[in-house]
mmCIF file of C-alpha atoms in Angstrom:
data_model
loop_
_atom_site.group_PDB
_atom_site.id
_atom_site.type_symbol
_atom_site.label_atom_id
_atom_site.label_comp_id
_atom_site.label_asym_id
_atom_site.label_seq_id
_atom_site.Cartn_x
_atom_site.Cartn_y
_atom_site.Cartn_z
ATOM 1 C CA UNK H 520 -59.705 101.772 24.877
ATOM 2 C CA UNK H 521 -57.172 102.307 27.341
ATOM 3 C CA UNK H 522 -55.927 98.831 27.121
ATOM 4 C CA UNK H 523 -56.148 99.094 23.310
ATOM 5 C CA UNK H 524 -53.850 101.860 23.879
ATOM 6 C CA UNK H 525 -51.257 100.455 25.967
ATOM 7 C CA UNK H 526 -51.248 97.290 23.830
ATOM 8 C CA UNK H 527 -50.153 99.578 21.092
ATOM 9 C CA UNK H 528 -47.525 101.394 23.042
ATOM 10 C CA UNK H 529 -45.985 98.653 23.928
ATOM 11 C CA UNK H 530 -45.918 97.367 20.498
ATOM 12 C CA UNK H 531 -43.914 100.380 19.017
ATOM 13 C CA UNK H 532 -41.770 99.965 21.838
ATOM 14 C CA UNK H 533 -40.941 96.846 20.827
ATOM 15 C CA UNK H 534 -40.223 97.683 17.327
ATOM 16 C CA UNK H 535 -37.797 100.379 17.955
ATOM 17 C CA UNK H 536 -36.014 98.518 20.251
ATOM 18 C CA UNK H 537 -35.611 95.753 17.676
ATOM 19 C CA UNK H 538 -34.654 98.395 15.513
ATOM 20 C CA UNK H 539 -31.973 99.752 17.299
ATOM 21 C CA UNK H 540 -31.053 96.087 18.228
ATOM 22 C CA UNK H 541 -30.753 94.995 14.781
ATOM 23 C CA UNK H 542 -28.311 98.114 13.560
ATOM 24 C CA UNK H 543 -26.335 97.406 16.373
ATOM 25 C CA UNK H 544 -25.578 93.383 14.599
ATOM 26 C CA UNK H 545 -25.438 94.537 11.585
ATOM 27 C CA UNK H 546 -22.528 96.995 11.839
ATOM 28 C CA UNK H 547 -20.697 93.767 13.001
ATOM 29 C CA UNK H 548 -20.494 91.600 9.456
ATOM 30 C CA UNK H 549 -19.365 95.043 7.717
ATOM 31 C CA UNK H 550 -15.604 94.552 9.501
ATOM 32 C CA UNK H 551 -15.357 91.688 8.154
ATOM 33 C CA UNK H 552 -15.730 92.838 4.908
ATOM 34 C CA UNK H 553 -13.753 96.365 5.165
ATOM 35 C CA UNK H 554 -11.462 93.912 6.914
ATOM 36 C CA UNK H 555 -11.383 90.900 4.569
ATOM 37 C CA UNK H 556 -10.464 88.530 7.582
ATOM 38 C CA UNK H 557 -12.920 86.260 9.776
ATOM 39 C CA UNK H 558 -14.303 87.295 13.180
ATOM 40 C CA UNK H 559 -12.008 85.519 15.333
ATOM 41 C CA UNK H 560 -8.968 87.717 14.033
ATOM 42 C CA UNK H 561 -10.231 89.929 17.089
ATOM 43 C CA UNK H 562 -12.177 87.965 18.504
ATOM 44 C CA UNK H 563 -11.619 84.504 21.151
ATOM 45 C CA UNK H 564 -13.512 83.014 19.437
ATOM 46 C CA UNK H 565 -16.861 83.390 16.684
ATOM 47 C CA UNK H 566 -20.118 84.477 18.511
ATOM 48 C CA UNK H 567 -18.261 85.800 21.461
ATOM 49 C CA UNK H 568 -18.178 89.467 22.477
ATOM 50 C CA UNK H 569 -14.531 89.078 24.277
ATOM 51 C CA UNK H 570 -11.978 90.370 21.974
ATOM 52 C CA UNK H 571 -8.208 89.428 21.943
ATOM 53 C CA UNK H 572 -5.381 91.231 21.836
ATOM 54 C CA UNK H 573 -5.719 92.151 18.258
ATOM 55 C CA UNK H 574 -9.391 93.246 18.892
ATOM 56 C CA UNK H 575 -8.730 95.376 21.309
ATOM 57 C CA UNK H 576 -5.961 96.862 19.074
ATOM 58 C CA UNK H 577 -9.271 97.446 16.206
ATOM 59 C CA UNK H 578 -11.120 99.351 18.836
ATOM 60 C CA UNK H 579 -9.030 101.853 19.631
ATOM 61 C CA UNK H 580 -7.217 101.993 15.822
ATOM 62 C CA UNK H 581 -10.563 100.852 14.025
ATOM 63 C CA UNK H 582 -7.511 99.759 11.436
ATOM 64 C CA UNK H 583 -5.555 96.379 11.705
ATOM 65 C CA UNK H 584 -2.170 98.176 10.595
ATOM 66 C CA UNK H 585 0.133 97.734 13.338
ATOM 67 C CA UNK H 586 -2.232 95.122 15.213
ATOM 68 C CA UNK H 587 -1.237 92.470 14.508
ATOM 69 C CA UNK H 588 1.624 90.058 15.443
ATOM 70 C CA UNK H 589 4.249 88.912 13.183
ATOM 71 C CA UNK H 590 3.543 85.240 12.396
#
């Protein structure tokens, strides 16, 4: 029973953590879309978590007007 128990614990556990995990990503895509531009715009490059000048701009605007350099 007890191990029955823990077994069980340990499987919600695991489900709200994937949970959480899993809102966490998906918040991600949705600048791209409010954005209309590809990850790397603030990102170095796509899949990474280090974000270039123009990211770090986003995080503390959350708007790209006035972030980015004139081409």
């Amino acid at each position: 029973m007890e191990r029955t128990l823990r077994f069980v614990l340990l499987l919600v556990a695991s489900f709200v953590l994937a949970v959480a995990a899993a809102s966490v990503v998906n918040g991600k895509p949705e600048y791209t879309k409010k954005e209309k531009t590809p990850c790397t715009t603030c990102h170095v490059k796509a899949g990474s978590k280090d974000l270039n000048d123009v990211g770090k701009c986003y995080a503390e605007k959350h708007t790209l007007d006035g972030c980015r350099t004139p081409k």
